[in-house]
Coordinates of C-alpha atoms and ligand atoms in Angstrom, one line a residue:
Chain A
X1 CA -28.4 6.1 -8.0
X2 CA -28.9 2.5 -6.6
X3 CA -25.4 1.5 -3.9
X4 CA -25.6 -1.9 -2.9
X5 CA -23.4 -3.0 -0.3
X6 CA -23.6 -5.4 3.4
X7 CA -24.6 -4.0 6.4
X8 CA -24.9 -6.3 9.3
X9 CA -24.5 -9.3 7.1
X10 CA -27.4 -8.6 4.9
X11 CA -26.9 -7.1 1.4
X12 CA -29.2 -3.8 1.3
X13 CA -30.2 -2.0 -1.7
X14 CA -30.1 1.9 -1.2
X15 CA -31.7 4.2 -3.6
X16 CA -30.1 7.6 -2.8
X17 CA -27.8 11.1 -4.1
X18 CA -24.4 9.8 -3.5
X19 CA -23.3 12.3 -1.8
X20 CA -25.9 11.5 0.9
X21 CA -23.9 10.6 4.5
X22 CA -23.8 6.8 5.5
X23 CA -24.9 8.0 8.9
X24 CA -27.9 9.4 7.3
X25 CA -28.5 6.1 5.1
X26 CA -27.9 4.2 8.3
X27 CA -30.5 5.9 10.7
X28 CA -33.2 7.2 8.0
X29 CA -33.3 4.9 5.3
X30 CA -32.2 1.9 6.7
X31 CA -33.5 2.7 10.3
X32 CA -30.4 1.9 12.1
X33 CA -30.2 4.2 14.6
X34 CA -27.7 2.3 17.0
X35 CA -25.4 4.4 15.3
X36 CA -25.6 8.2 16.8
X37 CA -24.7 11.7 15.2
X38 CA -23.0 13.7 17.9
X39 CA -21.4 16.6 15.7
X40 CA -21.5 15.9 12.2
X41 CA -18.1 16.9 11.4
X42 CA -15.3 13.9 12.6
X43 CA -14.5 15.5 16.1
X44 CA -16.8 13.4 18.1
X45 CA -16.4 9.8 17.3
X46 CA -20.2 8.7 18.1
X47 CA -21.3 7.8 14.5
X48 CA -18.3 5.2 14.0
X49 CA -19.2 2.2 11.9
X50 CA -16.5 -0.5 10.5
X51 CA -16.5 -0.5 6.8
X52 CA -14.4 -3.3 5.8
X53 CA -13.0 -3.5 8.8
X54 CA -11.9 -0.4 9.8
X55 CA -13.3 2.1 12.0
X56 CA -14.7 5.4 10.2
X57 CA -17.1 8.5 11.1
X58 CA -20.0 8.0 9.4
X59 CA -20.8 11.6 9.1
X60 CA -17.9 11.8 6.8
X61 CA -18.4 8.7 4.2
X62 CA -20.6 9.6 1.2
X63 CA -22.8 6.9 0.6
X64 CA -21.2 6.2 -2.9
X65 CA -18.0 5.4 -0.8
X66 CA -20.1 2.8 0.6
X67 CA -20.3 1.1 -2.7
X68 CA -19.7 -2.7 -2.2
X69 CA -18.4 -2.6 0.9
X70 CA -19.0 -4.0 4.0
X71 CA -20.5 -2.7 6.8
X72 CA -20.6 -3.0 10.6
X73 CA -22.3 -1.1 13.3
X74 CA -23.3 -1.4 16.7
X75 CA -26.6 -3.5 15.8
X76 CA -24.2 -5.8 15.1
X77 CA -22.5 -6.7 18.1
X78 CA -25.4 -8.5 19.9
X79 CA -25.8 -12.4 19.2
X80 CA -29.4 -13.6 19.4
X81 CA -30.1 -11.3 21.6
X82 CA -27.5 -11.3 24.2
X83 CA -24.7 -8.6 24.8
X84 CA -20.8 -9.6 23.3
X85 CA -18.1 -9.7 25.4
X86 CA -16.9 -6.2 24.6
X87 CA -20.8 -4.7 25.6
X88 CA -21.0 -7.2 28.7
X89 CA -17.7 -5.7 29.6
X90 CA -19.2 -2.2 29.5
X91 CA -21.8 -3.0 31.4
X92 CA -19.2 -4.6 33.8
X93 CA -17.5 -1.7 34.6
X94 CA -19.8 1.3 34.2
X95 CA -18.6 2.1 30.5
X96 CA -21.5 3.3 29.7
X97 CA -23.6 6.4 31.0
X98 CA -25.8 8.6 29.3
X99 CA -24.7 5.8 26.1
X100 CA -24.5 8.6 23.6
X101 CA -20.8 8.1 23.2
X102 CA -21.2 4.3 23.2
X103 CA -22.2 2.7 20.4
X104 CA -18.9 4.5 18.8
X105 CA -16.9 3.8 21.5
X106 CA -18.0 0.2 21.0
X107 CA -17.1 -0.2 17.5
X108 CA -13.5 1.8 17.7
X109 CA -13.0 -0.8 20.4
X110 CA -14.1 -3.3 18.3
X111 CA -11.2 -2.5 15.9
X112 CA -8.9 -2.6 18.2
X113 CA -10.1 -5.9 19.8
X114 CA -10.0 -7.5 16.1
X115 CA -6.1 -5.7 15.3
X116 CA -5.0 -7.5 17.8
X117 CA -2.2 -4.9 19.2
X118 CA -1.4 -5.5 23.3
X119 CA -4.6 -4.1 25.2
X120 CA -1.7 -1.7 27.3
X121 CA -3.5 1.9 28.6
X122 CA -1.7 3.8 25.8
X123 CA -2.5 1.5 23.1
X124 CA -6.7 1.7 24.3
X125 CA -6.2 5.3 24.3
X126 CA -4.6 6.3 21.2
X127 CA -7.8 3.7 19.5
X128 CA -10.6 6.0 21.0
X129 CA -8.9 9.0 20.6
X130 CA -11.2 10.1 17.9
X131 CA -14.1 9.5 20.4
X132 CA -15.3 11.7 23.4
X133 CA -17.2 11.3 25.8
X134 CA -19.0 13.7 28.4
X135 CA -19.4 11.6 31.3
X136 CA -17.1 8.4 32.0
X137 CA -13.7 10.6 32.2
X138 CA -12.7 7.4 30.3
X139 CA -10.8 5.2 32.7
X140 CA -14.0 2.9 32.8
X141 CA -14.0 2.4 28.9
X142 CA -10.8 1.8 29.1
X143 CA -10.7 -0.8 31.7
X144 CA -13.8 -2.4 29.6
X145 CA -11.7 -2.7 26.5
X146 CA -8.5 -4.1 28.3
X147 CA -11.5 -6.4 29.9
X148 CA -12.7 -7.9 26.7
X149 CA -9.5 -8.5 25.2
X150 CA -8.5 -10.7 28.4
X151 CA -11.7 -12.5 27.8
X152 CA -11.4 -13.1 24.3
X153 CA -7.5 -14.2 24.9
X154 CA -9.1 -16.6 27.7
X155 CA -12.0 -18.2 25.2
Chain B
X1 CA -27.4 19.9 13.8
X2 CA -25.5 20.9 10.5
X3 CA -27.6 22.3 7.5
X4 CA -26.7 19.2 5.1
X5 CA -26.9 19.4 1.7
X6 CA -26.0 16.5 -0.6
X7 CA -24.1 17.8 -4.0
X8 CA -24.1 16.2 -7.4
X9 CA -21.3 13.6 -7.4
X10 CA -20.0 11.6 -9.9
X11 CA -17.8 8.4 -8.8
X12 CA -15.5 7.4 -11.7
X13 CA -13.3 4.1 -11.7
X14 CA -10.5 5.2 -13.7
X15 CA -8.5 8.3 -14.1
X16 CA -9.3 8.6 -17.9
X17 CA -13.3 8.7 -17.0
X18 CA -12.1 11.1 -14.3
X19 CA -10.2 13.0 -16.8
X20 CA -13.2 13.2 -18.8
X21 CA -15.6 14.6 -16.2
X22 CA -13.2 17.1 -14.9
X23 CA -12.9 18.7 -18.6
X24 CA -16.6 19.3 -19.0
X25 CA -16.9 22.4 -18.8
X26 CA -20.3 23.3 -18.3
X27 CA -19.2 25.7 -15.9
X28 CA -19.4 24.2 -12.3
X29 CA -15.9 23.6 -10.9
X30 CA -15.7 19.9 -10.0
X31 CA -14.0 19.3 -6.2
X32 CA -12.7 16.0 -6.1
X33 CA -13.3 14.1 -3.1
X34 CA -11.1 11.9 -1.6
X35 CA -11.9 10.8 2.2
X36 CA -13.8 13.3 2.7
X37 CA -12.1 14.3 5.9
X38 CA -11.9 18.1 4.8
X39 CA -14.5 18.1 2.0
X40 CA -17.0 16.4 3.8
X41 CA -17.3 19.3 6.7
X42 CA -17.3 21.4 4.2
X43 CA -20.4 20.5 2.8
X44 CA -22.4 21.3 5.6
X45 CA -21.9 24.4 4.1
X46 CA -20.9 26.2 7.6
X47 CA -17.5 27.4 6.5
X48 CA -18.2 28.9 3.2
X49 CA -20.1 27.9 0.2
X50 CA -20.4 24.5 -0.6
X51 CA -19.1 22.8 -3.5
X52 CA -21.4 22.8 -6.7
X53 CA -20.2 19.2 -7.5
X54 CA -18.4 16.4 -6.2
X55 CA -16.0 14.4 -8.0
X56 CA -15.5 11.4 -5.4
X57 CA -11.8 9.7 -6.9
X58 CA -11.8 7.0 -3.7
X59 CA -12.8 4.0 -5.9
X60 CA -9.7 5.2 -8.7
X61 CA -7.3 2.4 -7.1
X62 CA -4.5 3.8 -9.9
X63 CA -4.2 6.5 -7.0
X64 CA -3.3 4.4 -4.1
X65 CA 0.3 2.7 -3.2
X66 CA 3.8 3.5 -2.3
X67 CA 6.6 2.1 -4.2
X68 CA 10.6 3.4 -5.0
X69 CA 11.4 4.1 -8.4
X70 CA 14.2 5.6 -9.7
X71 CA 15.9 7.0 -6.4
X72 CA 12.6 8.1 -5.4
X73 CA 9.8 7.2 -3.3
X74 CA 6.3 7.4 -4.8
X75 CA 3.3 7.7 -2.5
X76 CA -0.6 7.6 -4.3
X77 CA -2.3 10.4 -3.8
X78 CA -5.1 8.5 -2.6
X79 CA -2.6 6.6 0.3
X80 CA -4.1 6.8 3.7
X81 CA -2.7 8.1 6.9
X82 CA -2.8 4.4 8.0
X83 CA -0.9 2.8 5.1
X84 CA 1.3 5.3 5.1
X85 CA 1.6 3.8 8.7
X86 CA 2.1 0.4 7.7
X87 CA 4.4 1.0 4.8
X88 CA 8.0 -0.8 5.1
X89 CA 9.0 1.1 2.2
X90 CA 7.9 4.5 4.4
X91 CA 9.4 3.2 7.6
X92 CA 13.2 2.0 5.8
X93 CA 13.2 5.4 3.9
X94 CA 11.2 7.9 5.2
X95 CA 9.7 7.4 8.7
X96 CA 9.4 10.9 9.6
X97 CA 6.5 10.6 7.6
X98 CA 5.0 7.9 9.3
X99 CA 5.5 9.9 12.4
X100 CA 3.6 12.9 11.1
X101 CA 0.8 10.8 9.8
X102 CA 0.6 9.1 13.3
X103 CA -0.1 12.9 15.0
X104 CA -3.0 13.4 12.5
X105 CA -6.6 13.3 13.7
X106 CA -7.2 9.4 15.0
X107 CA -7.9 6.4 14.2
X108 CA -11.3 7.2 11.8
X109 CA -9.6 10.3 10.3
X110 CA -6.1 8.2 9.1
X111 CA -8.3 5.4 7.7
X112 CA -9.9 7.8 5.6
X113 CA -7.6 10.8 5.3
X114 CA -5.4 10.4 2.6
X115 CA -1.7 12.3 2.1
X116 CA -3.2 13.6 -1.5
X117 CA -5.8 15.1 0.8
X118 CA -3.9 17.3 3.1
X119 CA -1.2 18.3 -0.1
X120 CA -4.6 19.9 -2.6
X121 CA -6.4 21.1 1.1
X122 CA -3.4 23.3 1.8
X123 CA -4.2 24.2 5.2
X124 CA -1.2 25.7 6.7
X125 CA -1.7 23.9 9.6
X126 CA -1.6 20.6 7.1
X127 CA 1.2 18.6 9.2
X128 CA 2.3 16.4 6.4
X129 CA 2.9 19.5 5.0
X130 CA 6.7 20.9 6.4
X131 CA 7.6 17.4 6.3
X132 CA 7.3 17.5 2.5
X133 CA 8.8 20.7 2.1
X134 CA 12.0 19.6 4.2
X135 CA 12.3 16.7 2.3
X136 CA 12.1 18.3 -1.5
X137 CA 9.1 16.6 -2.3
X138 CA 7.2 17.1 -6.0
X139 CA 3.9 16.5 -6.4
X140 CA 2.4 15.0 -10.1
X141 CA -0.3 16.2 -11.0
X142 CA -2.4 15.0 -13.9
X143 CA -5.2 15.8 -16.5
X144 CA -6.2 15.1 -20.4
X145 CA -3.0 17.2 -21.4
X146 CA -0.9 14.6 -19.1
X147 CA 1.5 14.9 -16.3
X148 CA 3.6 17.8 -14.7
X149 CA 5.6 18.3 -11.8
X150 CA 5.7 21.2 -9.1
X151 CA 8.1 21.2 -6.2
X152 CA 6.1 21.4 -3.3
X153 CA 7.7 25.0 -2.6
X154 CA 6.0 26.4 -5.1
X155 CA 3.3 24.7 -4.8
X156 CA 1.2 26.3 -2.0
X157 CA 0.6 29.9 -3.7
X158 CA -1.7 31.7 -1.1
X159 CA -3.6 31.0 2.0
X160 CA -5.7 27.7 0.5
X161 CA -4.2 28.3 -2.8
X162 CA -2.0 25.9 -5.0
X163 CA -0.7 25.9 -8.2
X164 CA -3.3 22.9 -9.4
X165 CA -5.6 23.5 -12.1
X166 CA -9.4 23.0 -11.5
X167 CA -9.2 20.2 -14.7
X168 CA -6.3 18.5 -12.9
X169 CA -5.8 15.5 -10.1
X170 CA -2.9 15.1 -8.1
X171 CA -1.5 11.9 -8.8
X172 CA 1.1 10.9 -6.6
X173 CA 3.7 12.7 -4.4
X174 CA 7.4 11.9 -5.2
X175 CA 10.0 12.2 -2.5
X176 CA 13.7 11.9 -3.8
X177 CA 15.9 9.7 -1.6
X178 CA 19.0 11.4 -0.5
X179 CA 21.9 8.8 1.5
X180 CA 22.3 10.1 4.9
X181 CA 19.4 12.6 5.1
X182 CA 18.0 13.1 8.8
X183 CA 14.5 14.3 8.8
X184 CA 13.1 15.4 12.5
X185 CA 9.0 16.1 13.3
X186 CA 7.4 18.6 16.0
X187 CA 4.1 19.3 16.2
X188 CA 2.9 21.3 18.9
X189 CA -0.8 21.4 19.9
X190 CA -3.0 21.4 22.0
X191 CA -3.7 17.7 23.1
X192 CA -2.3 14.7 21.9
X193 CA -4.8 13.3 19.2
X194 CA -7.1 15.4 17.1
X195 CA -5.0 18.8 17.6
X196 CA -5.0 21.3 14.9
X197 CA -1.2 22.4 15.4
X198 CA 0.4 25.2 17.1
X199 CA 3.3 25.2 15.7
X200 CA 4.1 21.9 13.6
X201 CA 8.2 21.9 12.1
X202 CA 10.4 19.4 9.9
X203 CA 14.1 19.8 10.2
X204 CA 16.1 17.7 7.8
X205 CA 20.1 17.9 6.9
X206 CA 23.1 15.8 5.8
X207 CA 26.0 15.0 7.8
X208 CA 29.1 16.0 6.4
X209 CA 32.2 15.4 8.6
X210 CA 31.0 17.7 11.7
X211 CA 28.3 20.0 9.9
X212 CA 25.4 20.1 8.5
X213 CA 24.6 20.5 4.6
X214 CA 21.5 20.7 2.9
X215 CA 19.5 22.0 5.7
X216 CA 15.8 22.5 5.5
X217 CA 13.5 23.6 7.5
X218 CA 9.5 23.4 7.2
X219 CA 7.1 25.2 8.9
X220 CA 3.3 25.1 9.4
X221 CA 0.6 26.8 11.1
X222 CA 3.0 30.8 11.2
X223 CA 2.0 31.8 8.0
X224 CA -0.8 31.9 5.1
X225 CA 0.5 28.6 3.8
X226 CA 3.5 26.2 4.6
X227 CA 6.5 27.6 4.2
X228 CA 10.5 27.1 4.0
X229 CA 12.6 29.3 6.1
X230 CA 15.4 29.8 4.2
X231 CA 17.5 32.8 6.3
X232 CA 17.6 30.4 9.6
X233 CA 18.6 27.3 6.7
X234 CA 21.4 29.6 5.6
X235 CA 22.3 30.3 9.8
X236 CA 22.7 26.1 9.8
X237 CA 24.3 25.5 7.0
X238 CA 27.8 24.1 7.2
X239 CA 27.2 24.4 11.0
X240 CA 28.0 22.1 13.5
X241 CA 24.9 21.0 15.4
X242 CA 26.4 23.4 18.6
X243 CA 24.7 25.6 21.1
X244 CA 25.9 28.6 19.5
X245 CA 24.7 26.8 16.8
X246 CA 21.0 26.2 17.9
X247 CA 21.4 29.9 19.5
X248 CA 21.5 31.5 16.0
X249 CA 19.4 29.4 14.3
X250 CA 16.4 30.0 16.6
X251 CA 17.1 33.7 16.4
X252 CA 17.0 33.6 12.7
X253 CA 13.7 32.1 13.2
X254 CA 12.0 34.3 15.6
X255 CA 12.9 37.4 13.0
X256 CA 12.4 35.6 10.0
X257 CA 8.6 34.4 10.7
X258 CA 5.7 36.2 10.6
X259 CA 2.9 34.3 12.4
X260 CA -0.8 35.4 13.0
X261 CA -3.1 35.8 16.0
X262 CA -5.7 33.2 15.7
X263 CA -8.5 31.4 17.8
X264 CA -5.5 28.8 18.6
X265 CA -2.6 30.6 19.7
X266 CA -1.2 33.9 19.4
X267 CA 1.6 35.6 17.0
X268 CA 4.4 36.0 19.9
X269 CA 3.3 32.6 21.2
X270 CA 4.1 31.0 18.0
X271 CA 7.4 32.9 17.5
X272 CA 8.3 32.3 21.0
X273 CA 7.7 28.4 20.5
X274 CA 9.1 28.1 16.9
X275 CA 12.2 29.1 18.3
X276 CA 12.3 27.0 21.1
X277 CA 11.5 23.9 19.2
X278 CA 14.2 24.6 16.5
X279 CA 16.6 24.9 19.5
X280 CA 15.7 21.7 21.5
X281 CA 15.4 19.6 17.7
X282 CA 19.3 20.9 17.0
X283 CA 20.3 20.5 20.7
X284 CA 18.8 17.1 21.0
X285 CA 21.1 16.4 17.4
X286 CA 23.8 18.2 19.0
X287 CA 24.6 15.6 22.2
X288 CA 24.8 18.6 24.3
Ligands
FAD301 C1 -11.5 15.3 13.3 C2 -10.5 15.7 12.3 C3 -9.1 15.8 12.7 C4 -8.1 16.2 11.8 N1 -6.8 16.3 12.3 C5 -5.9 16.7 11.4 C6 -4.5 16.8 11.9 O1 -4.2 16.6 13.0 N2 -3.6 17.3 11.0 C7 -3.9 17.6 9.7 O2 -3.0 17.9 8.9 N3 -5.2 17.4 9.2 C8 -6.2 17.0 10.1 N4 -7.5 16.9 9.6 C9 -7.8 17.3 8.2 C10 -7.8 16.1 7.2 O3 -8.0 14.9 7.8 C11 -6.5 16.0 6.4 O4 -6.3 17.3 5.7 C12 -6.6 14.9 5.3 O5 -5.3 14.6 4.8 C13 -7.5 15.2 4.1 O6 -7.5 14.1 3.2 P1 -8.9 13.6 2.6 O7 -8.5 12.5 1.7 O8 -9.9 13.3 3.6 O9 -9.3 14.8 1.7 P2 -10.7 15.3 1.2 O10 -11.5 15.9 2.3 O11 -11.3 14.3 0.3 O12 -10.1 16.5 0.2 C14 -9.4 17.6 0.8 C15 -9.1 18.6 -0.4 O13 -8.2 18.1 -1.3 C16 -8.8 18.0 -2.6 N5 -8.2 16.7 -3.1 C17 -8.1 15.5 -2.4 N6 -7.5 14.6 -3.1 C18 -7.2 15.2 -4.3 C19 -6.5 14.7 -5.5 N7 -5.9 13.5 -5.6 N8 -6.4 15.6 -6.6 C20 -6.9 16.9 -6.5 N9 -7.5 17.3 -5.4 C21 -7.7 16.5 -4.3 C22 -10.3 18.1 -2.4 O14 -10.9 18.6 -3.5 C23 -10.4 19.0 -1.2 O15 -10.3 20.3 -1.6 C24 -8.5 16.5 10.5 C25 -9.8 16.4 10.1 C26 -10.8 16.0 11.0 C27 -12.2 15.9 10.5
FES302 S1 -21.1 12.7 14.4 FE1 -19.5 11.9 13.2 S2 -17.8 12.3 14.4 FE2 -19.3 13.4 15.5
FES303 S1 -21.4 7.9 28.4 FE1 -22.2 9.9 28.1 S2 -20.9 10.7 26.6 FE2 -20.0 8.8 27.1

């Protein structure tokens, strides 16, 4: 079967079983592999992509779901080349370690950025609750989120 | 890394093409797939066999939406944790619901995860689950031969087992609206998001003057499947919501369950903390 659908702003073409995982079109056939498989099973958070605006595990989106959709990952986020507010603000203040959790973490935030809800502690948290990470202990994603959404109320 | 394999799967955009599929029989039950939050894993084929076939129903949008119709309120099948959510209609009639769907997974599961989902899973650690049953929901299912209802008491038949059809769909879930019901959540796990629960309970009863009528209790996660628990129901029945009250009740309860050892949590624990719950949910109804 033949899915066409937008990822990153370009319309792709994928030839592929439909059950195939959008992680797996994303990093093999479309050789995006910003996006990272941590478990494979929707515990872990690090394969999260925005279809249509909403932030989903890859690992658990059959590529037929994909259909005419729209798709966002982390390759997305740059602009010509330089970081977005929300990956400067990682940067910032050490969000980011061993970066496995990180381009998930970046596009749950992302979501949350773009819904708009009060960038309070408990509202950051309950957005990356479906995304772990080993090393941070999460206060510095946290404060990175709540960062960006200052800037972005600032601009 | 999982061992992935990637089943047939046919993607139909109407229930009548879906209808169609799920009739040919050429042998190979069909699982529908909705969000893919439970089938998905499942086809890594680490749990038990994988399915022989998908039938992926996301793109049926028949299956989605919540609306009231005669004294009732219908929810899709298909309805995600997050509309659910976002309903007004949910919120003015049945919040409890929204309340579960708010303890389930996070943010990527309730995108995804739909209520139609947890009903056909029937995990009895399903938390939308006891909050059905306390509310008398029915679920509609639907096939070639057309519609029928089952109340969701007897729909859960065995541990992962419902009274569906492999050549049928759920459809919608229909919750009848009662004036002054009261509906009340717990769900105890282990951390707040992504939990498997515990314990999970829905408590929901009339006022009448002082007592209570019409009391129903839901349980998940102490037995093979959901369950009512109709001896500690009968124990609150007519009751005020009193400590002697709550006392009873939550003794009912510890002798009425039978909850399993498991990786999460242990039979006594379970009946220990069913109990308790039950009793802080009446107490906190009770003013006392
Ligand atoms: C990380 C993670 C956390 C989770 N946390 C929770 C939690 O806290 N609480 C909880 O209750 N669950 C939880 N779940 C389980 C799951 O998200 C829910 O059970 C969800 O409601 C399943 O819905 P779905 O649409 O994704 O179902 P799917 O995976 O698509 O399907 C589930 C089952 O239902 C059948 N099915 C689905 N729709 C229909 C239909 N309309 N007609 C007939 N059959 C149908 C499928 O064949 C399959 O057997 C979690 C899952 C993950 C991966
Ligand atoms: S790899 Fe998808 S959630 Fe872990
Ligand atoms: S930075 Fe290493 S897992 Fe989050």
């Amino acid at each position: 079967m033949t899915f066409r659908f937008t990822v990153n702003g370009e319309p792709v073409e994928v030839k592929a079983n439909g059950s195939r995982r959008l992680l797996d079109v994303l990093r093999e056939d479309l050789a995006l592999t910003g996006t990272k498989e941590g478990c494979g099973e929707g515990e872990c958070g690090a394969c999260s992509v925005l279809i249509d605006g909403d932030v989903v595990d890859a690992c658990l989106v059959p590529v037929s779901q994909a259909q005419g959709t729209t798709v966002r990952t982390v390759e997305a986020l740059a602009i010509d080349g330089r970081l977005n507010e929300l990956q400067q603000a990682f940067l910032e203040t050490g969000g980011a370690q061993c970066g496995i959790c990180t381009p998930g973490m970046l596009m749950a935030g992302e979501a949350f950025l773009a819904g708009g809800a009060e960038p309070t502690d408990e509202n950051i948290r309950e957005a990356i609750a479906g995304n772990l990470c080993r090393c941070t202990g999460y206060t510095k994603i946290i404060e990175a989120i709540a960062l960006a959404a200052q800037r972005r109320t600032d601009a | 890394m999982p061992n992935f394999v990637e089943p047939p799967i046919e993607s139909p955009a109407s229930l009548e093409q879906a209808y169609g599929l799920l009739r040919d029989g050429d042998g190979r039950p069909w699982r529908p797939l909705a969000g893919g939050t439970d089938v998905m894993v499942q086809i890594t084929g680490e749990i038990g066999e994988p399915p022989a076939r998908l039938l992926d129903i996301w793109a049926i949008d028949e299956l989605r939406g919540i609306h009231v119709e005669d004294g009732a309120l219908l929810i899709g099948a298909l309805t995600t944790y997050t509309a659910i959510r976002r309903s007004d209609e949910v919120a003015g009639l049945v919040p409890v619901l929204a309340e579960a769907a708010a303890t389930i997974g996070a943010a990527q599961i309730q995108n995804r995860g739909t209520l139609g989902g947890n009903v056909v899973n029937a995990s009895p650690a399903g938390d939308t689950l006891p909050v059905l049953l306390a509310v008398d929901a029915e679920f509609v299912l639907g096939s070639s031969d057309g519609e029928r209802t089952v109340p969701a008491r007897s729909f859960w038949t065995g541990y992962r087992q419902t009274a569906r059809h492999d050549h049928e769909l759920l459809l919608r879930v229909r919750i009848p609206l009662l004036s002054g019901r009261e509906v009340r959540f717990r769900k105890v796990g282990t951390r707040r998001a992504q939990a498997i629960s515990k314990v999970v309970m829905a408590l929901s009863w009339r006022v009448d003057g002082d007592a209570w009528t019409d009391v129903r209790l839901g349980l998940g996660s102490i037995a093979a499947t959901p369950v009512r628990a109709p001896a500690t129901e009968a124990a609150l029945e007519g009751q005020a919501p009193t400590r002697e009250a709550a006392d009873a009740a939550a003794a009912a309860l510890s002798a009425e369950i039978h909850p399993i050892d498991d990786v999460r949590s242990t039979a006594d624990y379970r009946r220990a903390v069913a109990g308790r719950v039950l009793h802080r949910l009446i107490r906190d109804n009770g003013g006392w």
